[in-house]
XYZ file of C-alpha atoms in Angstrom:
689
model
C 27.410 -12.978 -41.863
C 29.629 -10.682 -44.219
C 27.625 -8.115 -44.564
C 30.093 -6.152 -46.873
C 29.231 -9.307 -49.269
C 26.166 -8.391 -50.122
C 24.537 -8.206 -53.073
C 21.650 -6.240 -51.989
C 21.483 -3.624 -48.844
C 17.400 -3.422 -48.089
C 17.787 -7.181 -48.550
C 20.842 -6.725 -45.223
C 18.121 -4.030 -44.125
C 15.579 -6.241 -44.494
C 17.096 -8.953 -42.499
C 17.783 -6.742 -39.057
C 14.507 -5.652 -39.529
C 13.276 -9.493 -38.627
C 15.334 -10.165 -36.087
C 14.775 -7.284 -34.293
C 11.178 -8.577 -34.435
C 12.257 -11.731 -33.270
C 14.194 -10.064 -29.828
C 16.938 -10.772 -30.885
C 18.574 -7.294 -31.000
C 22.644 -9.720 -30.177
C 21.710 -10.561 -33.376
C 21.108 -7.302 -34.505
C 23.254 -4.867 -33.242
C 26.130 -7.083 -35.106
C 24.475 -7.277 -38.070
C 24.111 -3.501 -37.922
C 26.946 -1.947 -37.013
C 28.532 -4.226 -40.078
C 26.253 -2.730 -42.294
C 26.987 0.726 -40.662
C 30.437 0.809 -41.248
C 29.885 -0.855 -44.926
C 28.297 2.287 -45.664
C 28.262 4.932 -43.394
C 25.936 7.286 -44.756
C 23.346 4.575 -44.611
C 21.053 6.400 -41.631
C 18.855 3.522 -41.216
C 21.218 1.187 -40.964
C 22.264 3.557 -38.072
C 18.758 4.529 -37.034
C 18.473 0.420 -36.806
C 21.804 -0.259 -34.620
C 20.300 2.382 -32.712
C 17.015 0.328 -31.327
C 19.263 -2.880 -31.662
C 20.886 -1.421 -29.250
C 17.527 -0.397 -27.028
C 17.242 -3.068 -26.600
C 20.529 -4.366 -25.515
C 19.661 -2.609 -22.330
C 22.678 0.434 -23.979
C 20.495 3.814 -23.657
C 23.730 6.032 -23.865
C 25.123 4.314 -26.895
C 21.515 4.305 -28.561
C 20.769 7.617 -28.640
C 24.009 8.341 -29.755
C 23.581 6.399 -33.055
C 20.301 7.175 -33.011
C 21.258 11.223 -33.058
C 23.247 10.226 -35.687
C 20.432 8.087 -38.152
C 18.363 11.814 -37.743
C 21.659 12.989 -38.776
C 22.443 11.029 -42.131
C 18.516 10.798 -42.867
C 17.058 13.993 -41.015
C 13.816 13.662 -43.471
C 13.002 10.238 -41.632
C 10.387 9.723 -39.374
C 11.403 7.059 -37.643
C 14.494 7.948 -37.187
C 12.903 10.892 -35.808
C 9.980 8.835 -33.548
C 12.919 6.130 -32.495
C 15.294 9.514 -30.947
C 12.596 10.702 -29.660
C 11.543 7.993 -27.546
C 14.727 6.539 -26.188
C 15.328 10.024 -25.106
C 11.672 10.189 -22.682
C 12.124 7.063 -21.795
C 15.813 8.172 -19.867
C 14.019 11.095 -18.404
C 15.857 13.610 -20.826
C 12.559 14.902 -22.202
C 14.431 18.020 -23.827
C 16.439 15.906 -26.379
C 12.670 14.184 -27.461
C 10.591 17.753 -27.411
C 13.607 18.641 -29.747
C 12.665 15.165 -31.884
C 9.374 15.341 -32.324
C 9.543 18.860 -32.841
C 11.342 17.690 -36.138
C 9.102 15.293 -37.044
C 6.347 16.907 -36.083
C 7.774 20.182 -38.858
C 8.427 16.777 -41.738
C 4.266 16.004 -41.767
C 2.351 17.213 -38.449
C -0.330 14.895 -39.388
C 2.123 11.871 -39.070
C -0.076 9.581 -36.580
C 3.143 7.924 -34.952
C 4.877 11.600 -34.374
C 1.043 12.616 -32.238
C 1.099 9.504 -30.811
C 4.333 9.825 -28.971
C 3.489 13.273 -28.679
C 0.896 12.208 -26.826
C 3.289 10.479 -24.651
C 5.372 12.849 -24.246
C 2.848 14.730 -22.641
C 2.229 11.928 -19.901
C 5.765 12.226 -19.371
C 6.047 16.165 -18.620
C 2.414 14.753 -16.338
C -0.029 17.520 -19.192
C -2.491 14.738 -19.193
C -5.555 16.755 -20.856
C -2.665 17.762 -23.979
C -2.270 13.746 -24.014
C -5.843 13.046 -24.149
C -5.718 15.365 -26.984
C -2.604 14.439 -29.297
C -3.427 11.151 -28.697
C -7.253 11.667 -29.246
C -5.617 13.428 -32.473
C -3.993 10.641 -33.922
C -6.914 8.640 -33.677
C -8.657 10.649 -35.935
C -5.859 10.352 -38.179
C -6.050 6.246 -38.473
C -3.882 6.039 -35.366
C -3.041 1.913 -34.421
C -4.579 0.491 -30.771
C -1.783 0.345 -29.264
C -2.605 4.889 -29.334
C -6.389 3.724 -28.383
C -4.533 2.059 -24.970
C -2.769 4.603 -24.643
C -5.759 7.203 -24.511
C -7.830 5.100 -22.076
C -4.427 4.126 -19.801
C -5.162 8.395 -18.956
C -8.722 8.328 -19.027
C -7.880 5.687 -15.870
C -4.856 7.576 -14.658
C -7.318 11.283 -14.467
C -10.367 9.250 -13.781
C -12.296 8.885 -16.228
C -12.521 5.495 -15.564
C -15.738 4.770 -17.027
C -14.856 5.367 -20.726
C -11.465 4.605 -19.766
C -13.563 1.294 -19.185
C -15.584 1.703 -23.006
C -12.234 2.224 -25.098
C -10.396 -0.981 -23.328
C -13.428 -2.785 -23.925
C -14.135 -1.684 -27.179
C -10.696 -3.601 -27.527
C -10.700 -6.303 -25.923
C -13.720 -7.405 -28.230
C -10.525 -7.746 -31.948
C -9.486 -11.052 -31.384
C -5.704 -9.872 -31.398
C -6.337 -7.811 -28.796
C -3.173 -7.419 -26.354
C -3.107 -8.822 -22.690
C -1.819 -4.786 -21.990
C -5.905 -3.357 -23.420
C -7.745 -7.077 -20.940
C -4.876 -5.367 -18.214
C -6.508 -1.884 -18.337
C -9.699 -2.599 -18.437
C -9.585 -4.870 -15.222
C -8.161 -1.602 -13.827
C -10.355 0.447 -14.639
C -13.397 -1.434 -13.320
C -11.319 -2.131 -10.163
C -11.416 2.588 -10.144
C -14.773 1.889 -9.752
C -14.354 -0.747 -6.625
C -16.554 -3.497 -9.635
C -13.533 -6.568 -8.480
C -15.543 -9.140 -9.460
C -15.947 -7.186 -13.297
C -12.177 -6.628 -12.605
C -10.916 -10.717 -12.405
C -13.799 -11.724 -14.610
C -11.687 -9.500 -16.932
C -8.438 -10.502 -16.606
C -10.004 -14.442 -16.761
C -10.873 -12.948 -20.169
C -6.948 -12.345 -20.936
C -5.660 -14.910 -19.493
C -8.320 -16.998 -21.972
C -6.646 -14.838 -25.314
C -3.258 -14.751 -23.624
C -2.337 -17.999 -21.690
C -0.428 -17.312 -18.486
C -0.199 -13.625 -19.557
C 1.826 -12.738 -15.708
C 0.785 -9.493 -15.521
C -2.912 -9.905 -15.999
C -1.850 -13.567 -13.084
C -0.820 -11.045 -10.615
C -3.926 -8.255 -11.659
C -6.528 -11.100 -10.800
C -4.697 -11.731 -7.280
C -5.205 -8.371 -7.108
C -8.368 -8.877 -7.018
C -8.881 -12.123 -5.593
C -7.372 -10.159 -2.615
C -9.567 -7.640 -2.607
C -13.333 -9.597 -2.312
C -11.413 -12.173 0.621
C -10.664 -15.054 -1.606
C -7.278 -14.927 -0.780
C -6.384 -18.493 -1.782
C -7.285 -17.524 -4.950
C -4.924 -14.633 -5.144
C -2.373 -16.865 -3.439
C -2.483 -19.331 -6.817
C -2.517 -16.289 -9.143
C 0.507 -14.958 -7.294
C 1.933 -18.469 -7.960
C 1.578 -18.860 -10.760
C 2.729 -15.181 -12.421
C 6.510 -16.082 -10.537
C 5.685 -19.533 -13.080
C 6.024 -17.059 -15.959
C 7.378 -14.563 -14.427
C 10.185 -16.059 -12.080
C 12.238 -12.606 -10.761
C 9.136 -10.530 -10.106
C 8.762 -9.547 -6.338
C 5.410 -7.156 -6.763
C 4.406 -11.291 -7.429
C 6.676 -12.686 -4.276
C 5.679 -10.482 -2.347
C 1.766 -10.091 -2.502
C 2.439 -14.889 -2.261
C 4.309 -13.668 0.896
C 0.687 -11.553 1.910
C -1.627 -14.178 0.986
C -0.278 -17.096 2.887
C -0.043 -15.811 5.815
C -3.418 -14.998 5.462
C -3.615 -18.009 4.697
C -2.217 -19.541 7.447
C 0.128 -21.488 5.247
C 3.458 -21.225 6.544
C 5.642 -24.106 5.104
C 7.980 -21.196 2.945
C 6.774 -17.702 4.973
C 10.163 -17.661 7.047
C 11.970 -18.384 3.535
C 10.071 -15.325 2.200
C 10.850 -13.577 3.958
C 14.165 -13.541 4.240
C 13.703 -13.652 0.962
C 12.159 -10.604 0.176
C 13.918 -8.878 3.091
C 17.305 -9.312 1.169
C 16.030 -8.000 -2.169
C 14.780 -4.823 -0.391
C 18.514 -4.748 1.715
C 19.380 -4.660 -2.665
C 17.322 -1.411 -3.471
C 15.022 -3.652 -5.335
C 11.485 -2.830 -6.146
C 8.226 -4.188 -5.397
C 7.659 -5.020 -1.214
C 4.645 -3.109 -0.108
C 5.781 -0.808 2.839
C 2.376 -2.348 4.648
C 1.869 -5.859 4.264
C 6.313 -5.971 4.869
C 5.460 -3.964 8.256
C 4.228 -8.082 9.105
C 7.870 -9.306 8.540
C 10.328 -9.709 11.482
C 12.214 -6.424 9.984
C 13.685 -4.228 11.661
C 12.280 -0.403 12.092
C 16.076 0.574 9.429
C 14.820 -2.400 6.774
C 11.295 -0.999 6.548
C 12.346 1.959 6.540
C 14.372 1.156 3.413
C 11.232 -0.322 2.256
C 8.926 2.844 2.432
C 11.500 4.710 0.777
C 12.354 2.381 -2.000
C 8.532 2.920 -2.768
C 8.216 6.794 -2.622
C 11.129 6.688 -5.203
C 9.693 4.778 -7.028
C 6.706 6.765 -7.330
C 8.381 9.757 -6.960
C 10.002 9.086 -10.476
C 6.625 8.761 -12.350
C 5.275 12.107 -10.511
C 6.641 14.864 -11.695
C 9.214 17.611 -9.021
C 6.222 19.022 -6.602
C 7.615 21.784 -4.156
C 6.721 22.569 -0.976
C 3.890 24.821 -1.304
C 3.983 29.205 0.794
C 2.350 29.039 3.351
C -1.558 30.557 2.203
C -2.228 34.140 3.517
C -3.564 33.769 7.455
C -4.564 36.397 9.961
C -2.592 37.319 13.205
C -5.524 34.406 15.418
C -6.899 32.824 12.905
C -7.956 29.235 13.698
C -5.336 26.675 12.097
C -6.522 25.408 8.912
C -6.076 21.997 9.270
C -7.404 18.575 6.815
C -7.530 15.603 7.625
C -7.125 12.606 4.681
C -8.755 9.087 5.001
C -10.423 6.170 3.324
C -11.587 5.170 6.780
C -14.182 7.894 7.433
C -16.687 5.024 7.200
C -18.258 2.125 10.082
C -14.262 1.077 9.866
C -11.479 0.287 12.782
C -10.128 4.240 11.445
C -13.515 5.892 12.566
C -14.331 3.617 15.592
C -11.233 5.249 17.238
C -10.690 9.348 15.850
C -14.180 10.023 15.471
C -15.408 10.525 19.254
C -11.940 12.386 19.358
C -12.580 14.569 16.066
C -15.853 15.953 17.811
C -13.665 16.904 20.716
C -11.208 18.851 18.302
C -14.254 20.822 16.107
C -14.790 21.817 19.535
C -11.672 23.241 19.470
C -11.484 26.792 18.857
C -8.095 26.863 17.497
C -8.155 24.787 14.732
C -11.077 25.038 11.003
C -11.008 20.396 10.646
C -12.507 19.579 6.774
C -12.670 15.861 6.712
C -11.612 14.094 3.415
C -12.971 10.857 3.239
C -11.546 7.840 0.190
C -13.984 5.870 0.422
C -17.952 6.520 -0.695
C -20.660 6.984 2.169
C -21.808 3.831 3.409
C -24.326 5.332 5.344
C -23.120 4.249 9.314
C -23.826 6.095 11.897
C -20.045 6.322 11.684
C -19.826 8.248 8.464
C -22.463 10.859 10.464
C -21.342 11.517 12.952
C -17.324 12.649 11.224
C -19.796 14.642 8.370
C -21.433 16.413 11.526
C -18.291 17.298 12.844
C -16.538 18.972 10.627
C -17.389 19.207 6.476
C -16.381 16.386 4.648
C -15.498 15.560 0.548
C -16.811 12.406 -0.975
C -13.065 11.901 -2.743
C -14.218 8.079 -3.471
C -14.300 8.575 -6.833
C -12.279 11.970 -7.211
C -9.276 11.315 -9.461
C -5.687 12.329 -8.261
C -5.397 15.127 -9.903
C -9.269 17.076 -9.389
C -8.101 15.961 -5.527
C -4.410 17.456 -5.754
C -6.713 20.944 -7.120
C -9.141 20.339 -4.219
C -6.812 19.906 -1.852
C -4.114 23.380 -3.076
C -7.698 25.549 -3.298
C -8.502 24.897 0.117
C -5.548 26.287 1.710
C -4.356 23.718 3.875
C -1.732 24.951 6.772
C -1.468 21.274 7.228
C -2.841 17.838 5.372
C -3.023 14.604 7.688
C -2.440 11.256 5.887
C -3.700 9.521 8.450
C -3.791 5.364 5.428
C -0.053 6.004 4.487
C 1.118 3.906 2.414
C -2.120 1.190 4.289
C -4.830 0.023 1.794
C -6.823 3.061 0.533
C -4.625 5.149 0.839
C -3.765 7.856 -1.857
C 0.565 8.453 -1.531
C 0.596 9.592 -4.630
C -1.718 12.460 -3.830
C 0.121 13.138 -1.200
C 3.618 13.114 -2.331
C 3.114 16.323 -4.730
C 2.397 18.539 -1.910
C -0.473 20.552 -0.653
C 0.518 21.897 1.934
C 3.928 23.423 3.562
C 2.456 20.531 6.701
C 1.972 16.524 5.962
C 1.809 15.266 8.778
C 1.075 11.061 8.880
C -0.960 9.607 12.063
C -2.638 6.559 13.134
C -3.061 4.483 10.054
C -0.004 3.610 8.977
C 2.330 1.911 11.535
C 5.387 3.229 10.531
C 7.769 6.265 8.388
C 6.301 6.861 5.069
C 10.134 7.095 3.912
C 9.420 9.907 1.882
C 10.688 13.741 1.938
C 6.628 14.200 1.861
C 5.526 13.640 4.829
C 7.181 16.171 7.076
C 5.447 14.611 10.590
C 4.687 11.119 12.526
C 2.846 11.034 15.712
C 3.601 9.121 17.916
C 4.968 8.032 21.483
C 7.590 7.635 23.518
C 6.989 4.676 23.638
C 6.272 2.900 20.541
C 9.013 5.117 18.748
C 11.422 5.541 22.369
C 13.372 8.500 21.636
C 16.721 6.817 21.300
C 14.931 5.015 17.849
C 14.473 8.068 16.014
C 16.776 8.152 13.084
C 14.616 5.302 12.337
C 12.313 7.280 11.292
C 12.297 9.612 7.834
C 9.723 12.539 9.241
C 10.004 14.298 12.595
C 8.545 11.871 15.410
C 6.115 15.067 17.148
C 5.247 13.079 20.488
C 1.811 12.698 22.033
C 2.195 13.215 25.771
C -0.232 9.845 25.975
C -0.643 7.118 23.944
C -0.226 8.273 20.668
C -3.802 5.939 19.901
C -7.177 7.457 20.192
C -10.124 5.657 21.454
C -13.459 6.299 22.961
C -15.005 4.931 25.592
C -18.829 5.959 25.095
C -19.323 2.940 22.957
C -22.001 0.233 23.748
C -21.481 -3.121 24.833
C -23.826 -5.682 23.791
C -24.246 -9.093 26.274
C -23.833 -12.131 24.776
C -24.874 -15.263 25.622
C -23.522 -17.654 27.974
C -19.754 -19.031 26.793
C -21.231 -22.879 26.164
C -23.807 -21.496 23.853
C -20.048 -19.697 22.777
C -18.696 -23.180 22.435
C -16.403 -22.131 24.784
C -15.488 -23.794 28.697
C -17.178 -22.899 31.323
C -15.061 -23.063 33.718
C -11.264 -23.386 31.729
C -9.085 -20.074 30.949
C -10.495 -18.497 27.113
C -7.325 -16.861 25.525
C -8.042 -15.006 22.711
C -6.537 -13.810 19.461
C -8.486 -11.591 17.596
C -6.015 -10.128 14.825
C -6.219 -10.395 11.451
C -4.141 -13.871 9.993
C -1.629 -12.052 8.364
C -0.348 -11.178 11.853
C -1.117 -15.092 13.173
C 3.067 -16.164 12.584
C 3.768 -19.504 12.625
C 6.081 -18.858 15.986
C 3.649 -17.392 18.222
C 1.161 -19.659 17.018
C 3.642 -21.950 18.448
C 3.868 -20.155 21.401
C 0.193 -20.241 21.666
C -0.133 -24.316 21.656
C 3.254 -24.067 24.084
C 0.300 -22.370 26.253
C -2.408 -24.602 25.873
C -0.369 -27.806 26.783
C 0.472 -26.085 29.682
C -2.977 -24.907 30.666
C -5.243 -28.044 31.127
C -8.729 -27.078 29.821
C -7.656 -24.128 28.274
C -8.997 -23.071 24.447
C -7.132 -20.476 21.954
C -9.685 -18.645 20.866
C -10.044 -17.354 17.139
C -11.866 -14.653 14.578
C -13.704 -16.518 11.575
C -11.959 -16.274 8.567
C -12.407 -19.619 6.308
C -12.042 -22.931 6.614
C -8.716 -23.530 4.310
C -6.686 -21.695 7.050
C -9.234 -23.193 9.448
C -7.985 -26.432 8.601
C -4.207 -25.577 8.503
C -4.274 -23.863 12.325
C -5.925 -27.458 13.180
C -3.495 -29.444 11.147
C -0.920 -26.897 12.943
C -2.409 -27.766 16.676
C -2.162 -30.977 15.971
C 1.286 -31.348 14.260
C 2.020 -29.280 18.291
C 0.571 -32.375 19.829
C -2.975 -30.025 20.537
C -6.775 -31.469 20.618
C -7.834 -28.907 17.387
C -11.125 -29.174 19.077
C -9.447 -26.250 21.455
C -9.397 -23.903 18.742
C -13.430 -22.292 18.685
C -13.850 -20.202 16.147
C -15.872 -16.852 16.576
C -18.230 -15.796 14.122
C -17.516 -11.891 12.876
C -20.087 -9.370 14.754
C -21.588 -6.081 14.397
C -19.415 -4.272 16.393
C -20.395 -3.441 19.422
C -21.446 -7.733 20.259
C -17.701 -8.077 18.994
C -16.869 -6.330 22.632
C -18.824 -7.851 24.249
C -17.281 -11.948 22.661
C -14.289 -10.180 24.764
C -15.963 -10.143 27.690
C -15.889 -13.236 27.710
C -12.271 -13.903 27.066
C -9.661 -14.441 30.592
C -6.654 -12.816 28.376
C -6.013 -11.407 25.191
C -2.602 -13.094 23.428
C -0.864 -10.266 21.505
C 0.328 -10.545 17.668
C 4.055 -10.047 16.755
C 5.909 -8.107 15.092
C 2.794 -7.248 14.067
C 0.062 -6.276 16.913
C -3.038 -5.910 17.312
C -4.216 -2.312 17.704
C -7.461 -1.275 17.311
C -8.245 -4.857 18.174
C -5.987 -3.990 22.196
C -7.576 -0.963 23.329
C -11.162 -2.962 21.439
C -9.445 -5.306 24.645
C -9.017 -3.305 27.359
C -11.545 -0.768 26.839
C -13.910 -4.585 27.735
C -12.808 -5.489 30.079
C -9.876 -8.319 28.786
C -5.917 -7.757 28.968
C -4.230 -7.793 26.859
C -0.667 -9.653 27.180
C 2.000 -9.180 24.716
C 5.697 -8.334 24.677
C 6.738 -5.373 22.844
C 9.482 -5.999 19.692
C 12.357 -2.890 17.652
C 9.519 -1.798 15.395
C 6.513 1.258 15.901
C 4.165 -1.482 14.823
C 5.430 -4.769 17.686
C 4.535 -1.887 20.167
C 0.965 -0.538 19.684
C -0.995 -3.004 22.507
C 3.257 -2.580 25.595
C 2.138 1.439 24.292
C -2.386 1.396 25.380
C -1.154 -1.427 28.552
C 1.853 1.595 29.840
C -0.213 4.152 29.719
C -3.236 2.483 30.726
C -1.165 1.909 33.976
C -1.072 -2.284 32.988
C 3.002 -2.835 32.053
C 3.014 -5.579 33.873
C 1.478 -6.802 30.709
C 4.077 -6.098 28.734
C 6.659 -9.394 27.745
C 10.313 -9.496 28.071
C 10.903 -11.560 25.481
C 8.506 -14.959 24.463
C 9.648 -17.450 26.789
C 8.553 -14.918 29.005
C 5.368 -13.494 27.830
C 4.598 -18.048 27.256
C 5.431 -17.678 31.295
C 2.899 -15.020 31.479
C 0.142 -16.438 30.580
C 0.803 -19.626 31.216
C 1.040 -18.397 35.084
C -2.355 -15.941 34.712
C -3.513 -19.655 32.598
C -2.873 -21.405 36.610
C -4.030 -19.034 38.302
C -8.134 -17.816 39.582
C -7.148 -15.253 41.374
C -4.545 -13.058 40.248
C -6.880 -13.394 36.779
C -10.319 -11.943 38.233
C -7.230 -9.289 40.019
C -5.522 -8.339 36.439
C -9.619 -7.653 35.479
C -10.159 -5.587 38.565
C -7.219 -3.117 37.595
C -8.242 -3.234 33.650
C -11.307 -2.268 34.374
C -10.222 0.325 36.731
C -7.912 1.384 33.601
C -11.360 2.474 32.021
C -10.756 5.595 34.131
C -7.078 6.219 32.612
C -6.055 9.163 30.198
C -6.507 6.210 27.747
C -10.157 6.621 27.061
C -10.041 10.326 27.389
C -10.774 11.293 24.630
C -11.577 15.299 25.604
C -8.637 15.391 26.734
C -6.030 13.796 23.821
C -8.017 16.787 21.374
C -6.996 19.043 23.795
C -3.286 17.060 23.203
C -3.677 17.169 19.363
C -4.560 20.610 19.147
C -1.514 21.870 20.931
C 0.487 19.746 19.167
C -0.279 20.154 15.588
C -0.339 24.190 16.947
C 3.530 23.182 18.056
C 4.649 21.558 14.067
C 3.396 25.237 12.218
C 4.924 27.075 14.506
C 8.478 25.669 13.724
C 7.508 24.825 10.452
C 6.633 28.531 10.221
C 9.762 29.331 11.811
C 12.282 27.134 10.078
C 11.144 29.304 6.348
């Protein structure tokens, strides 16, 4: 179009605005540039040119055009607001503030200006100021988007009920955007109301069919309820709408593993590794542990996640050490989502009880999970002050941790589900340590040390870990050696052969790879009368495993699924197993120590990653090194040899029984070593200051 020949500049501006609203940024940019060249003093032409450049991703050029628009039209609130928004998006908060100050000087009650002020304060980490600005904007007749912004900040600050009510009111409007339903779902999720959250997604999808964000959130909520097949379908639908979305692709991979749907896992795993290598953000570090990735790749994945998290938070310097009286106990906090009837509590409760008796330490526990009334929760609360932080907002939890003036803060979850790395990123203690829950590097500067042992991380491999690797002189995993084992009925009553070899594989579905399952089928074919005993999950996964067995020329009836039971009975199940076949590359961890405690040998094949060496560490420290295979053929050969030789199995079980007297099962000794390590780490940190 020949703008210069246009009779009406207003009509030209209207056409450019329409193009911007239609998303035709390139055409809008060309016409706005032509109009501005024709009318170089036209501030509105400069403003529209800046908006078009912004849509095209030419941020620097956009800001220059918007700066010129404010010079040409200094009374244009729209120009100042556009400049403020572009500056905020690029992280230039000082420029954004000065632009907003100019807009406020023109009209201090303008709703859009107050809304932008709320967004700027939010970017500055001032949640209270953001809420106040958004509330003022609403009082002045602000748009529904302002109410959505206010609800988002309320959700971030822990006012979840208020955020949910505000989002629900927005969703009641016939023209409610998908973002309102998404925020309502997230508010329900924050209250652990996962079914309600999924229902909010469904309501949003009924209005905004195929919205990729709602489909992704629906998948997360289905996973939280254990509906992995439904979750996988949500992620597939999300990818159809947004094929390049890495978060959806990564979650689909994890859900497919949970469903034992191995049709594309190897190809998808290779694609995820390539995208991590390229620096793309969106792969959850915990899920990535189940991929066939090298330690350096796992570090890369964690570092990308940490960088993305840090970009959303204000910078947090390492705090000064709290004042300490010479000889005073070391103040140690432990933060975990497993302080209830959970594998974490099963492992560490006896050790913490012993540690609590150490006068050189003063422990505090911060539970990220709610009180389930279990014995484990009561025992933990009895050994140290325990704060239920399950519904405490991040800001409030960070403030509490700072006020407790800890010398050492131990993060047990790191990137595991239920963890809150965004709290640790605020730097709440001079020494922040990760331990036990996450078998890998956190990849972030706010975790100073990682507690391990020399088997899970050999000294020469420390370069693959961002943290200082701090070694215990024993297996890094504590074990409760005082649990009751409930005797169960004979094998036949459990669907097991009375005489045939029972190979157990009691890990979660996502740990069972097609490669390891194929090895298990090789073992069954070589050992007549043997069975593979698996923990029951859900029928769709069971059917796929039976199909895989049939394809491997193994009778599907030789797969036996054990119903899940209370922990004492679960230990009783393990007494009926002849050999636990470990998973790879993500080992059995708590399951491996449970098996050894119950008297069942664990056959594993240690790899190169932390997650692939935990069972091997337990064997090594229990004096059972012959149960650590060199590679997959050796793993299969050892399993077959034991399966064919009852005398060898009996001798190995006798050695496992003797291992109950090893340091692996010594909670008091573990506590002494752990306390000494904490003191050494703290002294080293103090010396470095």
